């Protein structure tokens, strides 16, 4: 296992509180919810930003957390880790080029020592095929046993099926919607497509909410998919 130090980015005002609310909602979803997948309709809605912050937030509470980046098409963990230390990532492991221990990086940043991350590794020509291997479901199952919490970042469901392939290995999902960007019908369709995987959507996180509405991030919990909010427009 290799030590890394993830930068501790200062969050926009209000977001820290929202991340804590999201953490509470996930905690109250039940004891059996130990691996949570995050997806969205499109790219750039904030999956990676939120997964990193939520993983840090659980780690801060003393939970042993692993953040797994399965967005083989747009990884931000790779870039953050690149500082010369990344040797192997998920794609190496899934294609049989290294051992499990080689892809788990331990965060040594003060206060967040309980956080471990698995970066994607170099992008591959066949991301969907690679994610479909039994090796990934086995890995996620093992991680669920070894860690208190597994946070899974995925590719957007509206464009590719990768998230639905990973979904059966998760206990539940949080669907991220960028406020004002994706319309209700599109998001609803994407959620329905995702739910066909059999993975339960725990709630919707409305991200990048207009400052004038008093908050940067808003988490709408439950099965309502943010109906109320979206239909306001
Ligand atoms: N709540 C937020 N407020 C402001 N900017 C945000 C917020 N969430 C994400 N961003 C920014 O939006 C961009 C896309 O976010 P990212 O997490 O990479 O999206 P995704 O992983 O869904 O593609 C990044 O530049 C990120 O810093
Ligand atoms: Mg991302």
GROMACS .gro file of N, CA and C in nm, residues 24-174:
model
  453
   24UNK      N    1  -2.527   1.213   0.705
   24UNK     CA    2  -2.630   1.171   0.801
   24UNK      C    3  -2.740   1.092   0.731
   25UNK      N    4  -2.783   1.139   0.616
   25UNK     CA    5  -2.889   1.068   0.542
   25UNK      C    6  -2.845   0.928   0.506
   26UNK      N    7  -2.719   0.914   0.462
   26UNK     CA    8  -2.669   0.782   0.424
   26UNK      C    9  -2.662   0.692   0.548
   27UNK      N   10  -2.617   0.750   0.659
   27UNK     CA   11  -2.607   0.673   0.783
   27UNK      C   12  -2.745   0.621   0.825
   28UNK      N   13  -2.846   0.708   0.813
   28UNK     CA   14  -2.980   0.670   0.854
   28UNK      C   15  -3.050   0.578   0.754
   29UNK      N   16  -2.988   0.559   0.638
   29UNK     CA   17  -3.047   0.468   0.539
   29UNK      C   18  -3.043   0.324   0.590
   30UNK      N   19  -2.959   0.298   0.689
   30UNK     CA   20  -2.958   0.164   0.751
   30UNK      C   21  -2.818   0.108   0.771
   31UNK      N   22  -2.806   0.019   0.868
   31UNK     CA   23  -2.678  -0.046   0.901
   31UNK      C   24  -2.623  -0.127   0.786
   32UNK      N   25  -2.715  -0.177   0.703
   32UNK     CA   26  -2.673  -0.264   0.594
   32UNK      C   27  -2.624  -0.186   0.472
   33UNK      N   28  -2.632  -0.053   0.479
   33UNK     CA   29  -2.585   0.029   0.367
   33UNK      C   30  -2.437   0.061   0.391
   34UNK      N   31  -2.351  -0.019   0.334
   34UNK     CA   32  -2.208  -0.001   0.355
   34UNK      C   33  -2.132   0.037   0.228
   35UNK      N   34  -2.196   0.011   0.114
   35UNK     CA   35  -2.128   0.054  -0.008
   35UNK      C   36  -2.227   0.138  -0.089
   36UNK      N   37  -2.188   0.261  -0.115
   36UNK     CA   38  -2.278   0.356  -0.178
   36UNK      C   39  -2.217   0.409  -0.308
   37UNK      N   40  -2.295   0.396  -0.414
   37UNK     CA   41  -2.251   0.438  -0.547
   37UNK      C   42  -2.309   0.577  -0.577
   38UNK      N   43  -2.231   0.659  -0.643
   38UNK     CA   44  -2.279   0.792  -0.683
   38UNK      C   45  -2.279   0.801  -0.834
   39UNK      N   46  -2.393   0.843  -0.888
   39UNK     CA   47  -2.396   0.863  -1.032
   39UNK      C   48  -2.478   0.987  -1.066
   40UNK      N   49  -2.489   1.017  -1.194
   40UNK     CA   50  -2.566   1.134  -1.239
   40UNK      C   51  -2.607   1.111  -1.383
   41UNK      N   52  -2.683   1.203  -1.439
   41UNK     CA   53  -2.726   1.188  -1.577
   41UNK      C   54  -2.611   1.218  -1.672
   42UNK      N   55  -2.546   1.331  -1.645
   42UNK     CA   56  -2.441   1.377  -1.736
   42UNK      C   57  -2.309   1.393  -1.663
   43UNK      N   58  -2.209   1.430  -1.738
   43UNK     CA   59  -2.080   1.455  -1.677
   43UNK      C   60  -2.081   1.595  -1.613
   44UNK      N   61  -1.987   1.621  -1.524
   44UNK     CA   62  -1.970   1.753  -1.462
   44UNK      C   63  -2.080   1.795  -1.365
   45UNK      N   64  -2.164   1.701  -1.323
   45UNK     CA   65  -2.269   1.740  -1.228
   45UNK      C   66  -2.218   1.742  -1.083
   46UNK      N   67  -2.097   1.689  -1.064
   46UNK     CA   68  -2.035   1.697  -0.931
   46UNK      C   69  -2.012   1.566  -0.859
   47UNK      N   70  -2.017   1.453  -0.932
   47UNK     CA   71  -1.998   1.322  -0.869
   47UNK      C   72  -1.864   1.311  -0.796
   48UNK      N   73  -1.758   1.347  -0.866
   48UNK     CA   74  -1.626   1.328  -0.806
   48UNK      C   75  -1.604   1.423  -0.689
   49UNK      N   76  -1.651   1.545  -0.705
   49UNK     CA   77  -1.638   1.642  -0.596
   49UNK      C   78  -1.710   1.590  -0.472
   50UNK      N   79  -1.832   1.543  -0.490
   50UNK     CA   80  -1.912   1.497  -0.377
   50UNK      C   81  -1.859   1.366  -0.319
   51UNK      N   82  -1.817   1.273  -0.406
   51UNK     CA   83  -1.767   1.146  -0.350
   51UNK      C   84  -1.641   1.168  -0.267
   52UNK      N   85  -1.553   1.254  -0.312
   52UNK     CA   86  -1.432   1.279  -0.232
   52UNK      C   87  -1.471   1.340  -0.097
   53UNK      N   88  -1.559   1.438  -0.101
   53UNK     CA   89  -1.596   1.506   0.024
   53UNK      C   90  -1.673   1.414   0.117
   54UNK      N   91  -1.760   1.330   0.063
   54UNK     CA   92  -1.838   1.240   0.149
   54UNK      C   93  -1.745   1.133   0.208
   55UNK      N   94  -1.650   1.087   0.129
   55UNK     CA   95  -1.555   0.988   0.180
   55UNK      C   96  -1.471   1.049   0.292
   56UNK      N   97  -1.426   1.174   0.272
   56UNK     CA   98  -1.349   1.243   0.376
   56UNK      C   99  -1.434   1.261   0.501
   57UNK      N  100  -1.559   1.293   0.479
   57UNK     CA  101  -1.649   1.319   0.589
   57UNK      C  102  -1.670   1.195   0.678
   58UNK      N  103  -1.684   1.079   0.614
   58UNK     CA  104  -1.697   0.954   0.692
   58UNK      C  105  -1.564   0.923   0.763
   59UNK      N  106  -1.453   0.949   0.694
   59UNK     CA  107  -1.321   0.921   0.753
   59UNK      C  108  -1.298   1.008   0.876
   60UNK      N  109  -1.343   1.130   0.867
   60UNK     CA  110  -1.330   1.225   0.978
   60UNK      C  111  -1.403   1.175   1.102
   61UNK      N  112  -1.510   1.101   1.080
   61UNK     CA  113  -1.590   1.045   1.190
   61UNK      C  114  -1.523   0.922   1.252
   62UNK      N  115  -1.414   0.879   1.191
   62UNK     CA  116  -1.344   0.762   1.243
   62UNK      C  117  -1.376   0.634   1.169
   63UNK      N  118  -1.455   0.644   1.063
   63UNK     CA  119  -1.486   0.522   0.985
   63UNK      C  120  -1.373   0.496   0.887
   64UNK      N  121  -1.343   0.369   0.867
   64UNK     CA  122  -1.242   0.332   0.768
   64UNK      C  123  -1.312   0.329   0.632
   65UNK      N  124  -1.272   0.421   0.546
   65UNK     CA  125  -1.343   0.441   0.420
   65UNK      C  126  -1.253   0.415   0.299
   66UNK      N  127  -1.309   0.354   0.197
   66UNK     CA  128  -1.235   0.345   0.071
   66UNK      C  129  -1.320   0.406  -0.040
   67UNK      N  130  -1.255   0.495  -0.115
   67UNK     CA  131  -1.321   0.559  -0.229
   67UNK      C  132  -1.270   0.493  -0.356
   68UNK      N  133  -1.362   0.435  -0.432
   68UNK     CA  134  -1.323   0.364  -0.555
   68UNK      C  135  -1.370   0.444  -0.676
   69UNK      N  136  -1.276   0.482  -0.759
   69UNK     CA  137  -1.311   0.558  -0.880
   69UNK      C  138  -1.330   0.462  -0.996
   70UNK      N  139  -1.456   0.444  -1.037
   70UNK     CA  140  -1.482   0.353  -1.150
   70UNK      C  141  -1.518   0.431  -1.277
   71UNK      N  142  -1.502   0.564  -1.273
   71UNK     CA  143  -1.529   0.642  -1.394
   71UNK      C  144  -1.405   0.638  -1.482
   72UNK      N  145  -1.398   0.531  -1.560
   72UNK     CA  146  -1.277   0.509  -1.642
   72UNK      C  147  -1.267   0.610  -1.755
   73UNK      N  148  -1.375   0.686  -1.776
   73UNK     CA  149  -1.376   0.781  -1.886
   73UNK      C  150  -1.331   0.920  -1.845
   74UNK      N  151  -1.354   0.955  -1.717
   74UNK     CA  152  -1.311   1.088  -1.669
   74UNK      C  153  -1.277   1.077  -1.521
   75UNK      N  154  -1.152   1.050  -1.495
   75UNK     CA  155  -1.113   1.033  -1.355
   75UNK      C  156  -1.049   1.159  -1.302
   76UNK      N  157  -1.091   1.200  -1.183
   76UNK     CA  158  -1.017   1.313  -1.127
   76UNK      C  159  -0.920   1.265  -1.019
   77UNK      N  160  -0.946   1.146  -0.967
   77UNK     CA  161  -0.854   1.094  -0.866
   77UNK      C  162  -0.715   1.073  -0.924
   78UNK      N  163  -0.709   1.027  -1.048
   78UNK     CA  164  -0.579   1.007  -1.111
   78UNK      C  165  -0.498   1.134  -1.110
   79UNK      N  166  -0.565   1.244  -1.150
   79UNK     CA  167  -0.493   1.369  -1.160
   79UNK      C  168  -0.447   1.417  -1.022
   80UNK      N  169  -0.533   1.400  -0.924
   80UNK     CA  170  -0.500   1.444  -0.790
   80UNK      C  171  -0.385   1.364  -0.731
   81UNK      N  172  -0.376   1.239  -0.774
   81UNK     CA  173  -0.277   1.150  -0.716
   81UNK      C  174  -0.146   1.152  -0.792
   82UNK      N  175  -0.150   1.212  -0.909
   82UNK     CA  176  -0.039   1.192  -1.000
   82UNK      C  177   0.097   1.228  -0.943
   83UNK      N  178   0.104   1.330  -0.865
   83UNK     CA  179   0.230   1.368  -0.800
   83UNK      C  180   0.341   1.260  -0.799
   84UNK      N  181   0.345   1.180  -0.903
   84UNK     CA  182   0.452   1.082  -0.920
   84UNK      C  183   0.432   0.953  -0.845
   85UNK      N  184   0.328   0.945  -0.765
   85UNK     CA  185   0.315   0.828  -0.678
   85UNK      C  186   0.228   0.717  -0.734
   86UNK      N  187   0.147   0.749  -0.833
   86UNK     CA  188   0.057   0.646  -0.880
   86UNK      C  189   0.126   0.549  -0.974
   87UNK      N  190   0.129   0.426  -0.931
   87UNK     CA  191   0.191   0.326  -1.016
   87UNK      C  192   0.083   0.242  -1.081
   88UNK      N  193  -0.008   0.192  -0.997
   88UNK     CA  194  -0.115   0.107  -1.049
   88UNK      C  195  -0.252   0.161  -1.012
   89UNK      N  196  -0.351   0.133  -1.095
   89UNK     CA  197  -0.488   0.170  -1.066
   89UNK      C  198  -0.583   0.055  -1.099
   90UNK      N  199  -0.712   0.085  -1.088
   90UNK     CA  200  -0.815  -0.017  -1.109
   90UNK      C  201  -0.800  -0.092  -1.242
   91UNK      N  202  -0.771  -0.018  -1.349
   91UNK     CA  203  -0.763  -0.084  -1.480
   91UNK      C  204  -0.648  -0.188  -1.484
   92UNK      N  205  -0.538  -0.157  -1.413
   92UNK     CA  206  -0.428  -0.255  -1.406
   92UNK      C  207  -0.476  -0.382  -1.335
   93UNK      N  208  -0.547  -0.358  -1.224
   93UNK     CA  209  -0.593  -0.472  -1.145
   93UNK      C  210  -0.693  -0.558  -1.223
   94UNK      N  211  -0.789  -0.491  -1.286
   94UNK     CA  212  -0.893  -0.566  -1.358
   94UNK      C  213  -0.837  -0.642  -1.477
   95UNK      N  214  -0.726  -0.591  -1.530
   95UNK     CA  215  -0.668  -0.663  -1.644
   95UNK      C  216  -0.553  -0.755  -1.601
   96UNK      N  217  -0.547  -0.780  -1.470
   96UNK     CA  218  -0.454  -0.880  -1.418
   96UNK      C  219  -0.308  -0.840  -1.412
   97UNK      N  220  -0.283  -0.709  -1.407
   97UNK     CA  221  -0.143  -0.666  -1.408
   97UNK      C  222  -0.082  -0.642  -1.270
   98UNK      N  223  -0.165  -0.646  -1.165
   98UNK     CA  224  -0.110  -0.624  -1.031
   98UNK      C  225  -0.204  -0.683  -0.926
   99UNK      N  226  -0.162  -0.675  -0.800
   99UNK     CA  227  -0.244  -0.728  -0.690
   99UNK      C  228  -0.334  -0.620  -0.633
  100UNK      N  229  -0.430  -0.664  -0.554
  100UNK     CA  230  -0.525  -0.572  -0.491
  100UNK      C  231  -0.452  -0.464  -0.409
  101UNK      N  232  -0.356  -0.508  -0.330
  101UNK     CA  233  -0.284  -0.413  -0.244
  101UNK      C  234  -0.213  -0.303  -0.322
  102UNK      N  235  -0.177  -0.332  -0.445
  102UNK     CA  236  -0.104  -0.234  -0.527
  102UNK      C  237  -0.189  -0.115  -0.570
  103UNK      N  238  -0.322  -0.130  -0.562
  103UNK     CA  239  -0.407  -0.021  -0.612
  103UNK      C  240  -0.475   0.058  -0.500
  104UNK      N  241  -0.449   0.018  -0.375
  104UNK     CA  242  -0.509   0.090  -0.263
  104UNK      C  243  -0.407   0.190  -0.207
  105UNK      N  244  -0.444   0.317  -0.211
  105UNK     CA  245  -0.355   0.424  -0.164
  105UNK      C  246  -0.409   0.478  -0.032
  106UNK      N  247  -0.319   0.494   0.064
  106UNK     CA  248  -0.361   0.541   0.195
  106UNK      C  249  -0.336   0.692   0.208
  107UNK      N  250  -0.439   0.762   0.247
  107UNK     CA  251  -0.427   0.907   0.262
  107UNK      C  252  -0.364   0.940   0.398
  108UNK      N  253  -0.259   1.019   0.396
  108UNK     CA  254  -0.192   1.051   0.523
  108UNK      C  255  -0.224   1.192   0.569
  109UNK      N  256  -0.311   1.262   0.495
  109UNK     CA  257  -0.344   1.400   0.534
  109UNK      C  258  -0.406   1.400   0.675
  110UNK      N  259  -0.356   1.491   0.758
  110UNK     CA  260  -0.396   1.496   0.899
  110UNK      C  261  -0.548   1.506   0.916
  111UNK      N  262  -0.601   1.419   0.999
  111UNK     CA  263  -0.745   1.419   1.026
  111UNK      C  264  -0.823   1.327   0.934
  112UNK      N  265  -0.756   1.284   0.826
  112UNK     CA  266  -0.826   1.200   0.726
  112UNK      C  267  -0.750   1.069   0.701
  113UNK      N  268  -0.681   1.023   0.805
  113UNK     CA  269  -0.597   0.904   0.788
  113UNK      C  270  -0.678   0.776   0.769
  114UNK      N  271  -0.807   0.784   0.792
  114UNK     CA  272  -0.892   0.665   0.772
  114UNK      C  273  -0.940   0.651   0.629
  115UNK      N  274  -0.890   0.739   0.543
  115UNK     CA  275  -0.936   0.738   0.404
  115UNK      C  276  -0.838   0.666   0.311
  116UNK      N  277  -0.891   0.576   0.233
  116UNK     CA  278  -0.813   0.502   0.134
  116UNK      C  279  -0.876   0.526  -0.002
  117UNK      N  280  -0.796   0.530  -0.106
  117UNK     CA  281  -0.855   0.552  -0.238
  117UNK      C  282  -0.799   0.453  -0.342
  118UNK      N  283  -0.886   0.422  -0.436
  118UNK     CA  284  -0.844   0.339  -0.551
  118UNK      C  285  -0.867   0.423  -0.677
  119UNK      N  286  -0.760   0.468  -0.741
  119UNK     CA  287  -0.776   0.547  -0.865
  119UNK      C  288  -0.805   0.455  -0.984
  120UNK      N  289  -0.849   0.512  -1.093
  120UNK     CA  290  -0.887   0.427  -1.207
  120UNK      C  291  -0.767   0.366  -1.279
  121UNK      N  292  -0.656   0.437  -1.276
  121UNK     CA  293  -0.545   0.392  -1.360
  121UNK      C  294  -0.566   0.448  -1.499
  122UNK      N  295  -0.479   0.414  -1.595
  122UNK     CA  296  -0.491   0.470  -1.730
  122UNK      C  297  -0.622   0.430  -1.797
  123UNK      N  298  -0.672   0.518  -1.882
  123UNK     CA  299  -0.799   0.487  -1.947
  123UNK      C  300  -0.778   0.372  -2.044
  124UNK      N  301  -0.884   0.300  -2.067
  124UNK     CA  302  -0.869   0.182  -2.151
  124UNK      C  303  -0.964   0.193  -2.270
  125UNK      N  304  -0.941   0.113  -2.366
  125UNK     CA  305  -1.022   0.118  -2.487
  125UNK      C  306  -1.158   0.053  -2.466
  126UNK      N  307  -1.168  -0.033  -2.365
  126UNK     CA  308  -1.294  -0.105  -2.344
  126UNK      C  309  -1.340  -0.096  -2.199
  127UNK      N  310  -1.374   0.025  -2.153
  127UNK     CA  311  -1.409   0.041  -2.012
  127UNK      C  312  -1.526  -0.047  -1.969
  128UNK      N  313  -1.631  -0.055  -2.050
  128UNK     CA  314  -1.749  -0.132  -2.010
  128UNK      C  315  -1.714  -0.280  -1.991
  129UNK      N  316  -1.638  -0.335  -2.084
  129UNK     CA  317  -1.599  -0.475  -2.077
  129UNK      C  318  -1.515  -0.501  -1.952
  130UNK      N  319  -1.425  -0.408  -1.924
  130UNK     CA  320  -1.336  -0.424  -1.809
  130UNK      C  321  -1.415  -0.421  -1.678
  131UNK      N  322  -1.515  -0.334  -1.672
  131UNK     CA  323  -1.596  -0.323  -1.550
  131UNK      C  324  -1.688  -0.444  -1.534
  132UNK      N  325  -1.716  -0.510  -1.644
  132UNK     CA  326  -1.807  -0.624  -1.638
  132UNK      C  327  -1.742  -0.750  -1.582
  133UNK      N  328  -1.611  -0.748  -1.565
  133UNK     CA  329  -1.544  -0.870  -1.519
  133UNK      C  330  -1.582  -0.901  -1.375
  134UNK      N  331  -1.582  -1.028  -1.345
  134UNK     CA  332  -1.618  -1.072  -1.210
  134UNK      C  333  -1.517  -1.019  -1.108
  135UNK      N  334  -1.400  -0.985  -1.156
  135UNK     CA  335  -1.295  -0.934  -1.067
  135UNK      C  336  -1.341  -0.808  -0.995
  136UNK      N  337  -1.419  -0.726  -1.064
  136UNK     CA  338  -1.465  -0.602  -1.001
  136UNK      C  339  -1.568  -0.631  -0.892
  137UNK      N  340  -1.664  -0.716  -0.921
  137UNK     CA  341  -1.764  -0.745  -0.817
  137UNK      C  342  -1.700  -0.812  -0.696
  138UNK      N  343  -1.602  -0.896  -0.721
  138UNK     CA  344  -1.530  -0.964  -0.612
  138UNK      C  345  -1.452  -0.859  -0.530
  139UNK      N  346  -1.387  -0.767  -0.600
  139UNK     CA  347  -1.310  -0.663  -0.532
  139UNK      C  348  -1.401  -0.579  -0.443
  140UNK      N  349  -1.515  -0.537  -0.498
  140UNK     CA  350  -1.606  -0.451  -0.421
  140UNK      C  351  -1.665  -0.527  -0.302
  141UNK      N  352  -1.686  -0.655  -0.319
  141UNK     CA  353  -1.737  -0.737  -0.209
  141UNK      C  354  -1.631  -0.747  -0.098
  142UNK      N  355  -1.508  -0.771  -0.137
  142UNK     CA  356  -1.399  -0.779  -0.038
  142UNK      C  357  -1.382  -0.647   0.035
  143UNK      N  358  -1.390  -0.537  -0.040
  143UNK     CA  359  -1.372  -0.405   0.022
  143UNK      C  360  -1.484  -0.380   0.123
  144UNK      N  361  -1.603  -0.424   0.087
  144UNK     CA  362  -1.718  -0.406   0.177
  144UNK      C  363  -1.694  -0.477   0.310
  145UNK      N  364  -1.624  -0.589   0.305
  145UNK     CA  365  -1.591  -0.662   0.429
  145UNK      C  366  -1.478  -0.597   0.505
  146UNK      N  367  -1.381  -0.542   0.432
  146UNK     CA  368  -1.260  -0.490   0.497
  146UNK      C  369  -1.273  -0.346   0.546
  147UNK      N  370  -1.369  -0.272   0.492
  147UNK     CA  371  -1.384  -0.130   0.529
  147UNK      C  372  -1.522  -0.106   0.589
  148UNK      N  373  -1.535   0.005   0.663
  148UNK     CA  374  -1.666   0.039   0.720
  148UNK      C  375  -1.758   0.096   0.613
  149UNK      N  376  -1.695   0.159   0.515
  149UNK     CA  377  -1.774   0.228   0.413
  149UNK      C  378  -1.702   0.223   0.278
  150UNK      N  379  -1.774   0.191   0.172
  150UNK     CA  380  -1.716   0.192   0.037
  150UNK      C  381  -1.794   0.296  -0.043
  151UNK      N  382  -1.723   0.396  -0.093
  151UNK     CA  383  -1.787   0.501  -0.173
  151UNK      C  384  -1.742   0.480  -0.318
  152UNK      N  385  -1.839   0.469  -0.409
  152UNK     CA  386  -1.805   0.438  -0.548
  152UNK      C  387  -1.844   0.553  -0.642
  153UNK      N  388  -1.744   0.606  -0.709
  153UNK     CA  389  -1.766   0.711  -0.809
  153UNK      C  390  -1.784   0.639  -0.944
  154UNK      N  391  -1.880   0.684  -1.023
  154UNK     CA  392  -1.905   0.615  -1.151
  154UNK      C  393  -1.915   0.714  -1.267
  155UNK      N  394  -1.929   0.659  -1.385
  155UNK     CA  395  -1.952   0.742  -1.503
  155UNK      C  396  -2.101   0.777  -1.509
  156UNK      N  397  -2.138   0.886  -1.574
  156UNK     CA  398  -2.280   0.925  -1.580
  156UNK      C  399  -2.366   0.824  -1.655
  157UNK      N  400  -2.480   0.791  -1.598
  157UNK     CA  401  -2.568   0.687  -1.653
  157UNK      C  402  -2.639   0.731  -1.781
  158UNK      N  403  -2.653   0.863  -1.802
  158UNK     CA  404  -2.723   0.911  -1.920
  158UNK      C  405  -2.646   0.889  -2.049
  159UNK      N  406  -2.516   0.867  -2.037
  159UNK     CA  407  -2.436   0.853  -2.157
  159UNK      C  408  -2.381   0.712  -2.179
  160UNK      N  409  -2.345   0.645  -2.070
  160UNK     CA  410  -2.292   0.508  -2.084
  160UNK      C  411  -2.352   0.418  -1.976
  161UNK      N  412  -2.338   0.287  -1.994
  161UNK     CA  413  -2.402   0.195  -1.900
  161UNK      C  414  -2.311   0.154  -1.785
  162UNK      N  415  -2.190   0.208  -1.780
  162UNK     CA  416  -2.092   0.163  -1.680
  162UNK      C  417  -2.147   0.160  -1.537
  163UNK      N  418  -2.221   0.266  -1.498
  163UNK     CA  419  -2.270   0.274  -1.360
  163UNK      C  420  -2.365   0.159  -1.328
  164UNK      N  421  -2.447   0.122  -1.427
  164UNK     CA  422  -2.542   0.013  -1.406
  164UNK      C  423  -2.471  -0.122  -1.394
  165UNK      N  424  -2.353  -0.129  -1.453
  165UNK     CA  425  -2.276  -0.254  -1.445
  165UNK      C  426  -2.216  -0.269  -1.305
  166UNK      N  427  -2.174  -0.155  -1.248
  166UNK     CA  428  -2.114  -0.156  -1.114
  166UNK      C  429  -2.223  -0.169  -1.007
  167UNK      N  430  -2.343  -0.118  -1.038
  167UNK     CA  431  -2.451  -0.104  -0.940
  167UNK      C  432  -2.487  -0.230  -0.859
  168UNK      N  433  -2.493  -0.349  -0.919
  168UNK     CA  434  -2.530  -0.466  -0.838
  168UNK      C  435  -2.434  -0.491  -0.722
  169UNK      N  436  -2.314  -0.432  -0.728
  169UNK     CA  437  -2.218  -0.452  -0.619
  169UNK      C  438  -2.235  -0.348  -0.508
  170UNK      N  439  -2.329  -0.255  -0.525
  170UNK     CA  440  -2.347  -0.151  -0.423
  170UNK      C  441  -2.477  -0.176  -0.346
  171UNK      N  442  -2.479  -0.131  -0.220
  171UNK     CA  443  -2.601  -0.147  -0.138
  171UNK      C  444  -2.705  -0.041  -0.171
  172UNK      N  445  -2.660   0.069  -0.226
  172UNK     CA  446  -2.753   0.176  -0.258
  172UNK      C  447  -2.682   0.284  -0.339
  173UNK      N  448  -2.760   0.376  -0.394
  173UNK     CA  449  -2.699   0.480  -0.477
  173UNK      C  450  -2.754   0.618  -0.443
  174UNK      N  451  -2.670   0.717  -0.468
  174UNK     CA  452  -2.714   0.856  -0.456
  174UNK      C  453  -2.706   0.914  -0.596
   0.00000   0.00000   0.00000
